[in-house]
Short mmCIF file of C-alpha atoms and ligand atoms in Angstrom, two decimals:
data_model
loop_
_atom_site.label_atom_id
_atom_site.label_comp_id
_atom_site.label_asym_id
_atom_site.label_seq_id
_atom_site.Cartn_x
_atom_site.Cartn_y
_atom_site.Cartn_z
CA MET A 24 -62.06 31.98 38.42
CA ASN A 25 -58.84 33.67 37.31
CA ASN A 26 -56.31 31.62 39.20
CA LYS A 27 -57.67 28.24 38.20
CA ILE A 28 -55.07 25.50 38.46
CA LEU A 29 -55.39 22.66 35.96
CA VAL A 30 -53.84 19.21 36.21
CA THR A 31 -51.03 20.32 33.95
CA ARG A 32 -49.95 23.17 31.71
CA SER A 33 -47.88 22.79 28.56
CA SER A 34 -44.33 23.99 28.89
CA MET A 35 -43.37 26.49 26.21
CA PRO A 36 -40.00 27.57 24.85
CA GLU A 37 -39.49 31.33 24.50
CA PHE A 38 -41.66 32.64 21.66
CA GLU A 39 -38.58 33.97 19.85
CA GLU A 40 -36.81 30.64 20.18
CA TYR A 41 -39.63 28.82 18.40
CA CYS A 42 -39.95 31.58 15.76
CA ASN A 43 -36.27 31.30 15.11
CA GLU A 44 -36.54 27.53 14.74
CA ILE A 45 -39.37 27.72 12.20
CA LYS A 46 -37.96 30.65 10.19
CA GLU A 47 -36.28 28.20 7.83
CA LEU A 48 -39.68 26.68 7.05
CA TRP A 49 -40.96 30.06 5.81
CA ASN A 50 -37.98 30.34 3.55
CA SER A 51 -38.13 26.78 2.20
CA HIS A 52 -41.93 26.30 2.14
CA TRP A 53 -41.18 22.70 3.14
CA LEU A 54 -43.67 21.96 5.92
CA THR A 55 -43.90 18.19 6.26
CA ASN A 56 -42.94 14.82 4.69
CA MET A 57 -39.77 14.18 6.66
CA GLY A 58 -38.05 17.51 6.06
CA VAL A 59 -34.95 18.96 7.69
CA LYS A 60 -36.52 19.52 11.12
CA HIS A 61 -37.95 16.02 11.20
CA ARG A 62 -34.61 14.48 10.32
CA ALA A 63 -32.66 16.65 12.75
CA PHE A 64 -35.08 15.96 15.61
CA GLN A 65 -35.00 12.22 14.94
CA ALA A 66 -31.20 12.19 15.10
CA GLN A 67 -31.24 14.22 18.34
CA LEU A 68 -33.65 11.77 19.93
CA GLU A 69 -31.66 8.72 18.88
CA GLN A 70 -28.73 10.24 20.71
CA LYS A 71 -30.66 11.52 23.73
CA LEU A 72 -32.57 8.25 24.25
CA ASP A 73 -29.58 6.12 23.36
CA VAL A 74 -31.39 3.84 20.90
CA PRO A 75 -30.42 2.83 17.36
CA HIS A 76 -33.77 3.82 15.81
CA VAL A 77 -36.47 6.39 16.40
CA ALA A 78 -39.54 6.75 14.15
CA LEU A 79 -41.43 10.02 14.61
CA TYR A 80 -45.20 10.19 14.54
CA THR A 81 -47.98 12.71 14.43
CA ASN A 82 -49.11 11.44 17.86
CA GLY A 83 -48.30 8.73 20.37
CA HIS A 84 -51.40 6.68 19.69
CA LEU A 85 -50.65 6.14 16.01
CA ALA A 86 -47.08 5.30 16.94
CA LEU A 87 -48.37 2.52 19.20
CA GLU A 88 -50.95 1.31 16.69
CA ASN A 89 -48.33 1.20 13.94
CA VAL A 90 -45.65 -0.60 15.88
CA ILE A 91 -48.12 -3.27 17.00
CA ALA A 92 -49.26 -3.66 13.37
CA ALA A 93 -45.66 -3.88 12.20
CA MET A 94 -45.18 -7.06 14.25
CA ASN A 95 -47.66 -8.94 11.98
CA PHE A 96 -49.37 -10.83 14.78
CA PRO A 97 -52.05 -13.33 13.73
CA HIS A 98 -55.59 -11.89 13.78
CA GLY A 99 -57.24 -12.51 17.15
CA GLY A 100 -53.90 -13.10 18.86
CA GLU A 101 -53.80 -12.33 22.57
CA VAL A 102 -51.87 -9.43 24.04
CA ILE A 103 -51.24 -9.24 27.77
CA THR A 104 -51.63 -5.70 29.04
CA THR A 105 -53.19 -3.67 31.87
CA PRO A 106 -56.44 -1.70 32.12
CA PHE A 107 -54.93 0.99 34.38
CA THR A 108 -53.97 3.26 31.50
CA PHE A 109 -55.23 5.81 29.00
CA ALA A 110 -57.73 4.59 26.37
CA SER A 111 -54.98 4.56 23.77
CA THR A 112 -53.19 1.43 25.01
CA THR A 113 -56.20 -0.87 24.85
CA HIS A 114 -57.58 0.77 21.71
CA ALA A 115 -54.29 0.26 19.86
CA ILE A 116 -54.47 -3.48 20.59
CA VAL A 117 -58.14 -3.85 19.68
CA ARG A 118 -57.90 -1.71 16.53
CA ASN A 119 -55.22 -4.13 15.33
CA GLY A 120 -57.70 -7.03 15.52
CA LEU A 121 -55.99 -8.43 18.61
CA THR A 122 -57.48 -9.50 21.94
CA PRO A 123 -56.34 -7.71 25.11
CA VAL A 124 -55.88 -10.03 28.08
CA PHE A 125 -55.86 -7.92 31.20
CA CYS A 126 -53.28 -8.54 33.87
CA ASP A 127 -53.61 -6.92 37.29
CA ILE A 128 -51.26 -4.20 38.51
CA ARG A 129 -48.99 -3.84 41.51
CA ALA A 130 -50.33 -2.04 44.58
CA ASP A 131 -47.18 0.04 45.05
CA ASP A 132 -46.22 1.43 41.63
CA PHE A 133 -49.33 0.82 39.46
CA THR A 134 -47.38 -1.06 36.74
CA ILE A 135 -48.24 -4.53 35.45
CA ASP A 136 -47.85 -7.23 38.12
CA ALA A 137 -45.16 -9.18 36.31
CA GLU A 138 -45.57 -12.15 38.64
CA LYS A 139 -49.09 -12.62 37.28
CA ILE A 140 -48.20 -12.50 33.59
CA GLU A 141 -47.12 -16.11 33.16
CA SER A 142 -50.48 -17.53 34.28
CA LEU A 143 -52.15 -15.57 31.45
CA VAL A 144 -49.96 -16.94 28.65
CA THR A 145 -51.77 -19.28 26.23
CA ASP A 146 -50.84 -20.69 22.84
CA ARG A 147 -52.54 -17.64 21.30
CA THR A 148 -50.45 -15.09 23.22
CA CYS A 149 -48.23 -13.09 20.89
CA ALA A 150 -47.14 -10.06 22.89
CA ILE A 151 -47.01 -8.16 26.16
CA VAL A 152 -47.86 -4.45 26.13
CA PRO A 153 -46.96 -3.13 29.60
CA VAL A 154 -47.33 0.54 30.56
CA HIS A 155 -44.69 2.58 32.39
CA VAL A 156 -47.59 4.37 34.03
CA TYR A 157 -46.85 7.84 35.51
CA GLY A 158 -43.26 7.25 34.35
CA ASN A 159 -42.86 4.36 36.83
CA ILE A 160 -40.75 1.67 35.24
CA CYS A 161 -42.29 -1.81 34.92
CA ASP A 162 -40.45 -4.88 36.16
CA VAL A 163 -38.49 -5.02 32.91
CA GLU A 164 -36.26 -7.90 34.01
CA VAL A 165 -39.09 -10.31 34.82
CA ILE A 166 -41.01 -9.25 31.71
CA GLU A 167 -37.95 -9.93 29.55
CA ARG A 168 -37.48 -13.36 31.10
CA ILE A 169 -41.11 -14.34 30.43
CA ALA A 170 -40.99 -12.93 26.89
CA LYS A 171 -37.88 -14.97 26.11
CA LYS A 172 -39.33 -18.15 27.60
CA TYR A 173 -42.53 -17.97 25.53
CA GLU A 174 -41.09 -16.13 22.50
CA LEU A 175 -43.35 -13.11 22.95
CA LYS A 176 -42.77 -9.59 21.69
CA VAL A 177 -42.70 -6.79 24.26
CA ILE A 178 -43.91 -3.35 23.26
CA TYR A 179 -43.82 -0.81 26.06
CA ASP A 180 -46.34 1.97 26.28
CA ALA A 181 -43.77 4.48 27.52
CA ALA A 182 -46.03 7.48 26.86
CA HIS A 183 -45.23 8.81 30.34
CA ALA A 184 -41.59 7.83 30.56
CA PHE A 185 -39.66 10.25 28.36
CA GLY A 186 -36.30 11.00 29.93
CA VAL A 187 -36.59 8.24 32.56
CA THR A 188 -33.68 5.87 33.13
CA TYR A 189 -33.50 2.59 35.04
CA LYS A 190 -30.11 1.48 36.36
CA GLY A 191 -28.67 4.08 34.01
CA VAL A 192 -30.42 2.61 30.94
CA SER A 193 -32.86 4.73 28.95
CA ALA A 194 -36.51 3.66 29.25
CA ALA A 195 -36.52 3.66 25.45
CA ALA A 196 -34.17 0.70 25.32
CA PHE A 197 -36.35 -2.01 26.91
CA GLY A 198 -38.35 -4.64 25.04
CA ASP A 199 -38.68 -4.90 21.27
CA ALA A 200 -40.04 -1.37 21.04
CA SER A 201 -41.23 1.53 23.18
CA MET A 202 -43.76 4.19 22.33
CA PHE A 203 -43.50 7.74 23.66
CA SER A 204 -46.19 10.40 23.58
CA PHE A 205 -45.16 13.98 22.89
CA HIS A 206 -48.64 15.35 23.55
CA ALA A 207 -48.97 18.91 24.88
CA THR A 208 -49.69 17.53 28.36
CA LYS A 209 -46.43 15.59 28.62
CA VAL A 210 -43.13 16.42 30.34
CA PHE A 211 -41.67 16.75 26.86
CA HIS A 212 -43.92 17.65 23.94
CA THR A 213 -44.10 18.50 20.25
CA ILE A 214 -47.64 19.99 20.56
CA GLU A 215 -49.03 16.64 19.41
CA GLY A 216 -46.55 13.92 18.55
CA GLY A 217 -45.01 10.63 19.40
CA ALA A 218 -42.25 8.19 18.63
CA VAL A 219 -41.39 4.53 18.46
CA CYS A 220 -37.92 3.54 19.66
CA PHE A 221 -36.59 0.16 18.61
CA HIS A 222 -33.54 -1.98 17.88
CA ASP A 223 -34.49 -4.11 14.86
CA ASP A 224 -33.21 -2.64 11.57
CA ALA A 225 -36.01 -4.40 9.67
CA LEU A 226 -38.60 -2.25 11.43
CA VAL A 227 -37.24 0.96 9.88
CA GLN A 228 -38.76 0.27 6.47
CA LYS A 229 -41.92 -1.28 7.89
CA LEU A 230 -42.76 1.72 10.09
CA ASN A 231 -41.89 4.09 7.29
CA ASP A 232 -44.28 2.25 4.98
CA MET A 233 -47.01 2.38 7.58
CA LYS A 234 -46.77 6.06 8.34
CA ASN A 235 -46.25 7.21 4.73
CA PHE A 236 -48.70 5.25 2.53
CA GLY A 237 -46.13 2.58 1.69
CA ILE A 238 -44.53 5.06 -0.71
CA ARG A 239 -40.94 4.16 -1.43
CA GLY A 240 -40.44 6.48 -4.39
CA PRO A 241 -42.47 8.79 -6.66
CA GLU A 242 -43.58 5.81 -8.76
CA ASP A 243 -43.17 3.04 -6.22
CA VAL A 244 -45.88 2.13 -3.67
CA GLU A 245 -45.12 -1.20 -2.06
CA PHE A 246 -47.47 -1.31 0.93
CA VAL A 247 -51.00 -0.28 1.92
CA GLY A 248 -49.93 2.19 4.58
CA GLY A 249 -51.62 5.17 6.18
CA ASN A 250 -50.39 8.63 7.07
CA ALA A 251 -49.00 9.32 10.53
CA LYS A 252 -45.95 11.48 9.86
CA MET A 253 -44.76 14.15 12.28
CA ASN A 254 -44.72 17.54 10.53
CA GLU A 255 -41.96 20.15 10.54
CA PHE A 256 -43.63 22.48 13.07
CA GLN A 257 -44.01 19.65 15.56
CA ALA A 258 -40.37 18.64 15.06
CA ALA A 259 -39.27 22.27 15.51
CA MET A 260 -41.16 22.41 18.83
CA GLY A 261 -39.42 19.18 19.83
CA ILE A 262 -36.00 20.60 19.00
CA CYS A 263 -36.72 23.65 21.17
CA ASN A 264 -38.20 21.72 24.08
CA LEU A 265 -35.37 19.21 24.09
CA ARG A 266 -32.97 22.05 24.93
CA HIS A 267 -34.98 22.71 28.10
CA LEU A 268 -35.76 19.14 29.13
CA ASP A 269 -33.31 18.92 32.02
CA ALA A 270 -34.44 22.27 33.45
CA GLU A 271 -38.07 21.22 33.06
CA ILE A 272 -37.50 17.97 34.97
CA ALA A 273 -35.50 19.76 37.69
CA LYS A 274 -38.37 22.21 38.28
CA ARG A 275 -40.91 19.38 38.41
CA LYS A 276 -38.74 17.63 40.98
CA LEU A 277 -39.01 20.65 43.28
CA VAL A 278 -42.80 20.67 42.93
CA VAL A 279 -42.96 16.95 43.73
CA GLU A 280 -40.71 17.40 46.76
CA ARG A 281 -42.98 20.16 48.04
CA TYR A 282 -46.04 17.92 47.64
CA ARG A 283 -44.22 15.14 49.47
CA SER A 284 -43.30 17.42 52.35
CA HIS A 285 -47.03 18.02 52.95
CA LEU A 286 -48.50 14.61 52.15
CA GLU A 287 -45.91 12.08 53.26
CA ARG A 288 -46.84 10.27 56.44
CA VAL A 289 -50.46 11.45 56.29
CA ASP A 290 -52.74 8.61 57.42
CA GLY A 291 -54.80 7.25 54.53
CA ILE A 292 -52.69 8.77 51.74
CA GLN A 293 -50.42 6.60 49.60
CA LEU A 294 -47.90 8.41 47.41
CA ASN A 295 -46.24 7.37 44.18
CA PRO A 296 -43.13 5.37 45.18
CA VAL A 297 -39.55 6.42 44.62
CA GLN A 298 -38.45 3.40 42.58
CA GLU A 299 -35.00 2.01 43.27
CA GLY A 300 -32.58 2.61 40.40
CA VAL A 301 -35.00 4.88 38.56
CA GLN A 302 -34.14 8.43 37.56
CA SER A 303 -37.63 9.91 37.40
CA ASN A 304 -39.06 12.52 35.04
CA TYR A 305 -41.71 13.56 37.60
CA ALA A 306 -44.45 13.17 35.02
CA TYR A 307 -47.45 12.85 37.32
CA PHE A 308 -48.28 13.13 41.01
CA PRO A 309 -50.86 10.43 41.78
CA ILE A 310 -52.13 9.89 45.31
CA ILE A 311 -54.32 7.11 46.62
CA PHE A 312 -56.91 7.78 49.28
CA GLN A 313 -57.79 5.02 51.72
CA GLU A 314 -61.01 6.62 52.92
CA ASP A 315 -61.20 4.55 56.14
CA SER A 316 -58.02 6.06 57.49
CA PHE A 317 -58.03 9.39 55.63
CA GLY A 318 -61.59 10.27 56.54
CA ALA A 319 -62.76 11.43 53.10
CA THR A 320 -63.30 9.67 49.80
CA ARG A 321 -61.43 10.40 46.58
CA HIS A 322 -64.63 11.88 45.19
CA GLU A 323 -65.07 14.23 48.14
CA VAL A 324 -61.50 15.49 47.78
CA PHE A 325 -61.90 15.84 43.99
CA ALA A 326 -65.09 17.89 44.48
CA LYS A 327 -63.54 20.11 47.17
CA LEU A 328 -60.52 20.80 44.96
CA ALA A 329 -62.83 21.67 42.04
CA GLU A 330 -64.78 24.03 44.31
CA ASN A 331 -61.48 25.78 44.94
CA GLY A 332 -60.63 26.08 41.26
CA ILE A 333 -58.16 23.17 41.32
CA GLY A 334 -58.51 20.66 38.50
CA ALA A 335 -57.15 17.34 39.76
CA ARG A 336 -57.84 14.36 37.49
CA LYS A 337 -58.77 10.72 38.04
CA TYR A 338 -56.03 9.23 35.87
CA PHE A 339 -56.85 6.31 35.38
CA TYR A 340 -60.52 5.93 36.13
CA PRO A 341 -62.50 4.23 34.74
CA LEU A 342 -60.37 1.22 33.86
CA THR A 343 -60.23 0.55 30.12
CA ASN A 344 -61.75 -2.92 30.62
CA THR A 345 -64.92 -1.23 31.90
CA PHE A 346 -65.34 1.24 29.00
CA ALA A 347 -68.82 1.36 27.46
CA CYS A 348 -67.32 0.52 24.04
CA PHE A 349 -66.22 -2.86 25.43
CA HIS A 350 -69.48 -3.55 27.26
CA GLY A 351 -69.76 -7.21 28.33
CA LYS A 352 -66.41 -8.21 26.81
CA TYR A 353 -64.04 -8.19 29.76
CA ASP A 354 -64.33 -9.30 33.35
CA VAL A 355 -63.12 -6.51 35.63
CA THR A 356 -62.98 -8.87 38.62
CA GLN A 357 -59.84 -10.31 36.98
CA THR A 358 -58.00 -7.09 37.84
CA PRO A 359 -59.06 -6.37 41.45
CA MET A 360 -56.05 -4.26 42.40
CA ALA A 361 -56.46 -2.07 39.32
CA LEU A 362 -60.13 -1.64 40.20
CA HIS A 363 -59.33 -0.82 43.83
CA LEU A 364 -56.71 1.79 42.90
CA SER A 365 -58.70 3.35 40.06
CA ARG A 366 -61.50 4.10 42.54
CA ARG A 367 -59.13 5.85 44.91
CA VAL A 368 -56.58 7.63 42.75
CA LEU A 369 -56.29 11.33 42.11
CA THR A 370 -53.51 12.93 40.07
CA LEU A 371 -52.70 16.37 41.41
CA PRO A 372 -51.67 19.39 39.32
CA LEU A 373 -48.05 19.16 38.24
CA TYR A 374 -46.07 21.31 35.84
CA ALA A 375 -42.75 23.07 35.90
CA ASP A 376 -44.14 26.54 36.67
CA LEU A 377 -46.54 25.49 39.39
CA THR A 378 -45.60 27.70 42.33
CA MET A 379 -44.77 26.46 45.80
CA GLU A 380 -47.60 28.66 47.10
CA ASP A 381 -50.02 26.84 44.80
CA VAL A 382 -48.76 23.46 46.02
CA ASP A 383 -49.23 24.62 49.62
CA ARG A 384 -52.78 25.76 48.81
CA ILE A 385 -53.66 22.49 47.03
CA CYS A 386 -52.37 20.43 49.97
CA GLY A 387 -54.21 22.68 52.41
CA VAL A 388 -57.50 22.00 50.64
CA ILE A 389 -56.81 18.24 50.60
CA LEU A 390 -55.85 18.02 54.26
CA ALA A 391 -58.88 20.07 55.30
CA CYS A 392 -61.11 17.33 53.83
CA ARG A 393 -60.23 15.04 56.75
CA LYS A 394 -63.19 14.62 59.04
N1 T4K B 20 -50.64 5.81 26.36
C1 T4K B 20 -50.76 6.47 27.54
C2 T4K B 20 -50.44 5.74 28.80
C3 T4K B 20 -51.17 7.81 27.56
O1 T4K B 20 -51.31 8.46 28.74
C4 T4K B 20 -51.44 8.46 26.33
C5 T4K B 20 -51.89 9.85 26.34
C6 T4K B 20 -51.28 7.75 25.12
C7 T4K B 20 -50.88 6.41 25.19
C8 T4K B 20 -51.55 8.34 23.78
O2 T4K B 20 -50.63 9.36 23.44
P1 T4K B 20 -51.13 10.60 22.47
O3 T4K B 20 -51.76 9.97 21.25
O4 T4K B 20 -52.08 11.44 23.25
O5 T4K B 20 -49.85 11.28 22.12
C9 T4K B 20 -54.56 13.81 28.11
C10 T4K B 20 -53.79 13.78 26.81
O6 T4K B 20 -54.57 14.23 25.71
C11 T4K B 20 -53.23 12.43 26.47
O7 T4K B 20 -52.16 12.65 25.56
C12 T4K B 20 -52.67 11.73 27.70
N2 T4K B 20 -52.23 10.40 27.43
C13 T4K B 20 -53.72 11.68 28.79
C14 T4K B 20 -53.22 11.02 30.04
O8 T4K B 20 -54.06 13.03 29.13
P2 T4K B 20 -57.02 14.46 28.64
O9 T4K B 20 -58.32 14.09 28.03
O10 T4K B 20 -56.88 14.35 30.09
O11 T4K B 20 -56.55 15.92 28.15
P3 T4K B 20 -57.16 17.35 28.48
O12 T4K B 20 -57.48 18.01 27.19
O13 T4K B 20 -58.25 17.23 29.48
O14 T4K B 20 -55.92 18.12 29.12
C15 T4K B 20 -55.50 17.91 30.44
C16 T4K B 20 -54.94 19.23 30.96
O15 T4K B 20 -53.77 19.57 30.25
C17 T4K B 20 -55.87 20.42 30.79
O16 T4K B 20 -56.68 20.52 31.91
C18 T4K B 20 -54.93 21.58 30.65
C19 T4K B 20 -53.67 20.99 30.09
N3 T4K B 20 -53.46 21.29 28.68
C20 T4K B 20 -54.19 20.60 27.75
C21 T4K B 20 -54.00 20.85 26.43
C22 T4K B 20 -54.81 20.11 25.39
C23 T4K B 20 -52.51 22.22 28.31
O17 T4K B 20 -51.87 22.85 29.15
N4 T4K B 20 -52.32 22.46 26.98
C24 T4K B 20 -53.03 21.80 26.02
O18 T4K B 20 -52.78 22.06 24.82
O19 T4K B 20 -55.92 13.56 27.92
#
């Protein structure tokens, strides 16, 4: 089908704008290893996100894996997190030799239920890795209080929260560190890419060592690091896209408002909340179907949309604590709300250039599913 609508579509700068940005790279032949574009983009982000330090990565996942590793937690240490997320969050914890302890999520905004965190703290707990899922901001105040009380590190998976502010403070500023994804599917992207934002000066060298083989000089290798550097073409894309970020978010807002005008107050449909004090980036448009009152299941709506060439997605189903790779390890009954929501959630297509006519058509298909 020609007019297929997918869950998202990468935003692109003008072709000439990107060509112009990378011209310098043709002249210099300097393509990676923290060149001029990398350094310029990093400085722009530190200013835009209002944080003292940004470390740029080849993707968001390695950024998260590296920043967790940089904290030097004891092997087998417990990390409180949620299963209502992309595979990356849980994998980053497990690949660091740590044990995820799954906390349930809130029914209204899908973030970690901060009131339940404290009961999960043991003498092996070393960190909390909450997720600002869909760009919804976690209960950062309660999380900070618990972290202080038990001397835990807090590393936010802020993959979805680029450009979001809470009470005027950048989402990048909370906790000990925050990871952003700049994947092609995100509100703001560098094709692939990611970043860690943090306050502690000591982390600068550590993260640098981790993402660049521990090389400190041509004849000086001080650490057994890997390679996770953002290259110059990614950084150039970031520089271009950053110029258009506000316009991108403004267009997304209009799409979201159009969806809301159709789906608000429909029996059996729960929408993503408008969080108090949060300036949203309109990253995703999740809806929850309560089949008893809506009259159709999530699966029926998903299938009907697909039949009409509309690619909604079940972000985040299945829960990470039910993945085959973790078979028998975690007890999903510990996170009943996450399980309930993951079985009922559908994220609808959302991108800046999605037309109002398309939104009307998508909502028409959904509402026609009611029996
Ligand atoms: N933490 C969280 C909470 C995350 O959501 C993610 C990533 C991460 C950590 C890790 O960050 P990264 O290491 O990825 O930087 C997508 C993305 O690949 C992934 O980045 C994202 N979360 C996740 C929620 O969604 P898929 O498997 O759904 O992607 P895919 O290929 O099915 O693409 C979805 C739609 O996007 C397509 O239907 C069309 C559109 N698209 C896709 C690509 C690849 C484009 O328009 N352009 C493209 O280049 O995972």
